[in-house]
GROMACS .gro file of C-alpha atoms in nm:
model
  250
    1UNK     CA    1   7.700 -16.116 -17.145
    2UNK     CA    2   8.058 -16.168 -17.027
    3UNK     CA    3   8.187 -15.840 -17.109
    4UNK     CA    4   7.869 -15.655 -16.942
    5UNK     CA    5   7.983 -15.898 -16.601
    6UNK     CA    6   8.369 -15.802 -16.674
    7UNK     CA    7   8.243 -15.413 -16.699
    8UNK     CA    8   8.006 -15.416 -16.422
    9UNK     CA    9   8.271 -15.590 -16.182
   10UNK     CA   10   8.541 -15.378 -16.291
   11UNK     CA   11   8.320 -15.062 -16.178
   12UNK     CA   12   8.242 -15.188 -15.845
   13UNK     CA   13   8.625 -15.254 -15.768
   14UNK     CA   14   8.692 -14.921 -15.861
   15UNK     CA   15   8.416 -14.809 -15.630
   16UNK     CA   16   8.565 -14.982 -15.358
   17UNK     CA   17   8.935 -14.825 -15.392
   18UNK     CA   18   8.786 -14.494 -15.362
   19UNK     CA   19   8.879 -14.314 -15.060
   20UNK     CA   20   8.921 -13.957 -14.906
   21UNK     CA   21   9.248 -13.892 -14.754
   22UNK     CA   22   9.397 -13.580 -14.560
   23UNK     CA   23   9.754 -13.500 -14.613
   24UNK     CA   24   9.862 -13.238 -14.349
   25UNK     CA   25  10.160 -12.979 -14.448
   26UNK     CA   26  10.348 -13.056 -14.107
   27UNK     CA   27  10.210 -13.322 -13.811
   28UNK     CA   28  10.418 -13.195 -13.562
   29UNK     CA   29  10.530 -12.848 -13.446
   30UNK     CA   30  10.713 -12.725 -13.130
   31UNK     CA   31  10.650 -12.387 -13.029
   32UNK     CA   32  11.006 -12.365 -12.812
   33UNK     CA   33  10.995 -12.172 -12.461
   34UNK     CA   34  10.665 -12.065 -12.418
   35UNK     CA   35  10.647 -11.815 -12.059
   36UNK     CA   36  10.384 -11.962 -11.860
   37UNK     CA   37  10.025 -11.843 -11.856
   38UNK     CA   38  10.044 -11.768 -12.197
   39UNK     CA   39   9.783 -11.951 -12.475
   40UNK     CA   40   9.999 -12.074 -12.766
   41UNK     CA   41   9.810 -12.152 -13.061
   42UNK     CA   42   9.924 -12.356 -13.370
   43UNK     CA   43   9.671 -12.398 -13.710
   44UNK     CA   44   9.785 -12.757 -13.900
   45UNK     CA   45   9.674 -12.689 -14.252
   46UNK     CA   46   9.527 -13.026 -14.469
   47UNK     CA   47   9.445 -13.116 -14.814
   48UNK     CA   48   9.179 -13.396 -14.873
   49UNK     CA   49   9.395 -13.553 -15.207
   50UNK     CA   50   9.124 -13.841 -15.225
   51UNK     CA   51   8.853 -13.896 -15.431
   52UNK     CA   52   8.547 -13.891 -15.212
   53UNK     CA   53   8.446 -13.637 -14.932
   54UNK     CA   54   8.613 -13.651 -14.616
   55UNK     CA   55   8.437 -13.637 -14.261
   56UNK     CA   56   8.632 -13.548 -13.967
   57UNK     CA   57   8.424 -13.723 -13.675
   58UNK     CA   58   8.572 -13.634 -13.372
   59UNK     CA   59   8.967 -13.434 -13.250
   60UNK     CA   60   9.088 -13.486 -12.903
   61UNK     CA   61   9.385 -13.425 -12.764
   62UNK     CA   62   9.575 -13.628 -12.456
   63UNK     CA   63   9.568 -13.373 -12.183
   64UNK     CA   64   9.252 -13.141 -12.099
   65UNK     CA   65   9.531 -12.823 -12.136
   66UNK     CA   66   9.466 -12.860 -12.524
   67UNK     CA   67   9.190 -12.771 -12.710
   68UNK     CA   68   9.135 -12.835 -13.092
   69UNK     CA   69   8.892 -12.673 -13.333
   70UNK     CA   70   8.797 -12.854 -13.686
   71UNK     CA   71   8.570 -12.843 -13.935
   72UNK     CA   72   8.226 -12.980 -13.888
   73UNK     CA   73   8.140 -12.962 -14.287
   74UNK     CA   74   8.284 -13.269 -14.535
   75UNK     CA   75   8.607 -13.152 -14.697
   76UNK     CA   76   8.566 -13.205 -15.087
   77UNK     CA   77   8.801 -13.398 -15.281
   78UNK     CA   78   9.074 -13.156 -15.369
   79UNK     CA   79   8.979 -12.898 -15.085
   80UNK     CA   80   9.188 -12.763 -14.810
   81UNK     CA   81   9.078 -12.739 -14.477
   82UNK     CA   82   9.276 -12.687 -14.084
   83UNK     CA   83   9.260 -12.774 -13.744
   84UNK     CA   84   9.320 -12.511 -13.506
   85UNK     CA   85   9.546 -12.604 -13.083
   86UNK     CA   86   9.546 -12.400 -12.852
   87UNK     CA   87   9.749 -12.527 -12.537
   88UNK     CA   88   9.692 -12.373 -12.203
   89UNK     CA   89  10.015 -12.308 -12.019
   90UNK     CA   90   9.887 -12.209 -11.692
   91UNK     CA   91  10.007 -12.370 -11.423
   92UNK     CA   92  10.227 -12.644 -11.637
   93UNK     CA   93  10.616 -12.528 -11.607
   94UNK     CA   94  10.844 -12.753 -11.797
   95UNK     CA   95  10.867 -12.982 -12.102
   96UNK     CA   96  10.528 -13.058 -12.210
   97UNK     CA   97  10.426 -13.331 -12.500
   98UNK     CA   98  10.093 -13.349 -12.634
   99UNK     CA   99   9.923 -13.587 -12.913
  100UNK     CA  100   9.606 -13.452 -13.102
  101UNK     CA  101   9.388 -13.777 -13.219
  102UNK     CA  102   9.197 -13.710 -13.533
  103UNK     CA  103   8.898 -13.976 -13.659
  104UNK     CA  104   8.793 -13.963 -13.965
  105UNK     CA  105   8.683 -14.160 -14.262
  106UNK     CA  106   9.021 -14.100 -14.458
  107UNK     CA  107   9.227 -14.392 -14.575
  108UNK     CA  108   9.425 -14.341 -14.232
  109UNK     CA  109   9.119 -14.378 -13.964
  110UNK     CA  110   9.324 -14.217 -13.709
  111UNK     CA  111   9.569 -13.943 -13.767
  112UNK     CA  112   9.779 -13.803 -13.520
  113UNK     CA  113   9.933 -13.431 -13.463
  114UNK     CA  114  10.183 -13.307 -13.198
  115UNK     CA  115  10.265 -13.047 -13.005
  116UNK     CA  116  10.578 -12.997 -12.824
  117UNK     CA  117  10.796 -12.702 -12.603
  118UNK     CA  118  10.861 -12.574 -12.260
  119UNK     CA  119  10.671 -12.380 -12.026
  120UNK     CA  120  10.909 -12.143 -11.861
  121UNK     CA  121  10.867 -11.895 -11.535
  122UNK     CA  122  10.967 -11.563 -11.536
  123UNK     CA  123  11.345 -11.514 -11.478
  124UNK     CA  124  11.359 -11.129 -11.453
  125UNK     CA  125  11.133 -11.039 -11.181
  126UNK     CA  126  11.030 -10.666 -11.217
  127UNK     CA  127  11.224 -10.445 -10.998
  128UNK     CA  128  11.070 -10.152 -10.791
  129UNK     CA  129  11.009  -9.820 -10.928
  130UNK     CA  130  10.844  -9.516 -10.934
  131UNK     CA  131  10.594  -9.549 -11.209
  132UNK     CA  132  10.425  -9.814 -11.434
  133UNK     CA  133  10.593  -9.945 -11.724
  134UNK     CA  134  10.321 -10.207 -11.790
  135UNK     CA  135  10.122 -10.122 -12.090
  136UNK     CA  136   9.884 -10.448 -12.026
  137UNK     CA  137   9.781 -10.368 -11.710
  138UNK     CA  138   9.536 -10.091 -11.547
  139UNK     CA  139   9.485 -10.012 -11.190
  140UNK     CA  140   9.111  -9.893 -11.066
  141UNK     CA  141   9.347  -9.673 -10.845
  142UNK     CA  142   9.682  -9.617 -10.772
  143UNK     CA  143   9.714  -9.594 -10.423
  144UNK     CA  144   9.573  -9.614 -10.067
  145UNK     CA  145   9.644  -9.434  -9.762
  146UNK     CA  146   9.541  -9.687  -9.452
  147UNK     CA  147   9.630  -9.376  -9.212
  148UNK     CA  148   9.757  -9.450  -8.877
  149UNK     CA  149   9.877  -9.869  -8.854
  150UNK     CA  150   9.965 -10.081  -8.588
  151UNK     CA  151  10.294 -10.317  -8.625
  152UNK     CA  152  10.117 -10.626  -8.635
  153UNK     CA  153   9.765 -10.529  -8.770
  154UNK     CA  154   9.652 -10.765  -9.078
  155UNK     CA  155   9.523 -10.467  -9.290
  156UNK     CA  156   9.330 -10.611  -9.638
  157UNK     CA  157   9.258 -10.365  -9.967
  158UNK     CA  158   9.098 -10.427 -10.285
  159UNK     CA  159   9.249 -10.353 -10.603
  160UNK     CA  160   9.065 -10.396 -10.945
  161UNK     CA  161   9.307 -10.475 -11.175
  162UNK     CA  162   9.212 -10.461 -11.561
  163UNK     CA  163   9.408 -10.678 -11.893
  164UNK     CA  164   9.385 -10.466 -12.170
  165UNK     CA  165   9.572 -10.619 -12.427
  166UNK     CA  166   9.491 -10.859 -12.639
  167UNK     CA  167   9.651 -11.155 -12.450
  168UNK     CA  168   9.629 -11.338 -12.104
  169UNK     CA  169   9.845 -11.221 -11.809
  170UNK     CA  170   9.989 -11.474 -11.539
  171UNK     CA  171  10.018 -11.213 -11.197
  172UNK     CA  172  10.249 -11.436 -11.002
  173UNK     CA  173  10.249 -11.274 -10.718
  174UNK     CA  174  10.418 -10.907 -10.554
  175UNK     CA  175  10.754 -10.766 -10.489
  176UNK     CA  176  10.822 -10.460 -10.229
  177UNK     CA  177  11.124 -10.392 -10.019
  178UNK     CA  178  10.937 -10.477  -9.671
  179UNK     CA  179  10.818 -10.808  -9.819
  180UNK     CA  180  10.495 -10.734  -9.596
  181UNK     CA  181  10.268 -10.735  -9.874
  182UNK     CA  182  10.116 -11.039 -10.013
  183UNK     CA  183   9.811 -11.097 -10.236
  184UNK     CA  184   9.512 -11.300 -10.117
  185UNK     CA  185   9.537 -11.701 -10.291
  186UNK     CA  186   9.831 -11.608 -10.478
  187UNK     CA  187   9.883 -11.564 -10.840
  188UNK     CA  188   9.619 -11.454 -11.090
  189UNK     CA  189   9.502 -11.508 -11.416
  190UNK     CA  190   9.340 -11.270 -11.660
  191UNK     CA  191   9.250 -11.328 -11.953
  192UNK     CA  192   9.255 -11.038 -12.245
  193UNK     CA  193   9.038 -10.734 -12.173
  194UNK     CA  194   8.925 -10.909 -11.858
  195UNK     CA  195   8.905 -10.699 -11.503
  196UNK     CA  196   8.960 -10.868 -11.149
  197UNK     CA  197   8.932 -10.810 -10.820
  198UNK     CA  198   9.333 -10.862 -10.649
  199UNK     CA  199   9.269 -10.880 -10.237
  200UNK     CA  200   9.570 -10.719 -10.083
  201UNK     CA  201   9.714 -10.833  -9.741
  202UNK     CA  202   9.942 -10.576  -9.547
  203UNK     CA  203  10.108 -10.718  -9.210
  204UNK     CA  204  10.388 -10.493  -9.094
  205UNK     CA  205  10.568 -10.649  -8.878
  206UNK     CA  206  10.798 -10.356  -8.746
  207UNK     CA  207  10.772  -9.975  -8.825
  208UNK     CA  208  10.844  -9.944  -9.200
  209UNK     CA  209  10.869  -9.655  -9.381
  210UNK     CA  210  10.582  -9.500  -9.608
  211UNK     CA  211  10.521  -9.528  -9.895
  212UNK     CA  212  10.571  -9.871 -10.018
  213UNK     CA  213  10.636  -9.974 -10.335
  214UNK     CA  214  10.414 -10.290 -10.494
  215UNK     CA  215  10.507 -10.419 -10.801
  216UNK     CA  216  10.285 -10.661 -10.953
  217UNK     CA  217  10.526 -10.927 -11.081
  218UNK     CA  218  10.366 -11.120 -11.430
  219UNK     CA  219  10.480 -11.357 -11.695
  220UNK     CA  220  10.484 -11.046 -11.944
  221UNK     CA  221  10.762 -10.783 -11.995
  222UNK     CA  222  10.751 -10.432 -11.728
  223UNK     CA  223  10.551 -10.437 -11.385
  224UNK     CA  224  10.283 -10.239 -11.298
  225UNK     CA  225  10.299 -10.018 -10.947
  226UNK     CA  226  10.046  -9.975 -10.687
  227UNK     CA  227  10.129  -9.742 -10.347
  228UNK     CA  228  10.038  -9.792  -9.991
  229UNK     CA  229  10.053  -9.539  -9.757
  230UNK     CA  230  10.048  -9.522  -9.361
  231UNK     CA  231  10.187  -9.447  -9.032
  232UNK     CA  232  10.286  -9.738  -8.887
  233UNK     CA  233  10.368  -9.702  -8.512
  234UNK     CA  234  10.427 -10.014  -8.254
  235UNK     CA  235  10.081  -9.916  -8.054
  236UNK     CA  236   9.812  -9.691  -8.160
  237UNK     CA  237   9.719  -9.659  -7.744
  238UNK     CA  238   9.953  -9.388  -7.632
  239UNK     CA  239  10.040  -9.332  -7.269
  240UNK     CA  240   9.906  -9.049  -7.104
  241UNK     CA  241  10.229  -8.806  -7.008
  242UNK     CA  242  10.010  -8.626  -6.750
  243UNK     CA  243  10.083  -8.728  -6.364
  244UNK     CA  244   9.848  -8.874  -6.199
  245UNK     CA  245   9.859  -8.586  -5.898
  246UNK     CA  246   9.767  -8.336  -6.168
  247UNK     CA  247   9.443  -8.510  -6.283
  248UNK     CA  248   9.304  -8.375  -5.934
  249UNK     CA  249   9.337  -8.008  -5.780
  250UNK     CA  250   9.347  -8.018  -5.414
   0.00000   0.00000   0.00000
């Protein structure tokens, strides 16, 4: 009778010391200068090296810029298993920081990942050319001719604009030699294989010369060109040159 109580409690403890636990191959990785408006993406690969099945409740990070993915399925004693990041960088220059909270019924309750680098801005701004270098970016069209222009006149075009690679594009904003160009809200974001609509705003402000130049500046590599045309002259009412004695014939 004593040694069925001895066996019976000696099960039961061993029931209670079993427990699932992740082991993760790195908890912390830093992705170093990352240019901003780009998604950088890390996968943390685990092992459960417990004894019972391990269920990953809930991952979330400490800033709404991150975004985890994680297995919804127990992880099997012995299995391996990740958890995907992604951090947005849009809009966040500088050093960034970021904790990933993961609950779980593991021997640790709460493990912890991080994320770490800089956000940098473009510091070679595209310089004007003929022709587009940008193999990211499509124009619907490549130029516009607003014919005859008045220094002064706020002039507005569309231009669809079209990401064709397979990652996002930050357009920060334009670059032309009369610096009388400026898109509508400023920069732009497009995601991969995504088209937009990009207002243009022309105000010359003296006569310029025809055609300008518009490079679309981004936080990728190359620029991508788009030409306005136009006669700009100070006042599109000209002054008769006929006397006023020869508008009659006495």
């Amino acid at each position: 009778m004593k040694a069925l109580l001895l066996l019976l409690s000696l099960f039961g403890f061993g029931t209670a010391l079993a427990q699932g636990n992740l082991v993760f191959e790195i908890t912390e990785h830093n992705f170093g200068e990352v240019r901003e408006g780009e998604l950088a993406e890390k996968v943390f690969k685990f092992i459960n090296t417990g004894d019972i099945p391990v269920v990953i409740k809930d991952v979330w990070a400490s800033c709404g810029c991150t975004t985890p993915e994680w297995p919804k399925e127990p992880i099997l004693p012995g299995d391996s298993s990740e958890i995907a990041v992604v951090f947005n960088s849009t809009g966040r220059p500088g050093t960034f920081y970021k904790t990933i909270s993961i609950a779980s019924n593991a021997l640790e309750p709460i493990s912890k990942l991080i994320i770490r680098g800089q956000v940098i801005r473009p510091t070679d701004p595209a310089k004007p050319q003929g022709g587009n270098n940008s193999a990211s970016l499509e124009l619907g069209e490549k130029s516009y001719n607003f014919g005859k222009i008045q220094v002064g006149d706020k002039l507005v075009r569309n231009v669809f604009v079209k990401n064709t690679s397979e990652r996002s594009v930050f357009i920060e904003g334009l670059q032309s030699e009369c610096k009388c160009v400026r898109i509508k809200g400023g920069g732009k974001f497009i995601k991969a294989q995504e088209e937009v609509e990009i207002e243009l705003i022309f105000t010359p402000r003296s006569i310029v010369v025809t055609p300008i130049l518009i490079n679309f500046q981004t936080n990728r590599s190359g620029a991508i060109t788009y030409e306005l045309k136009g006669e700009v002259v100070k006042s599109l009412i000209e002054k008769s040159t006929v006397r006023e004695s020869e508008l009659y014939d006495f």
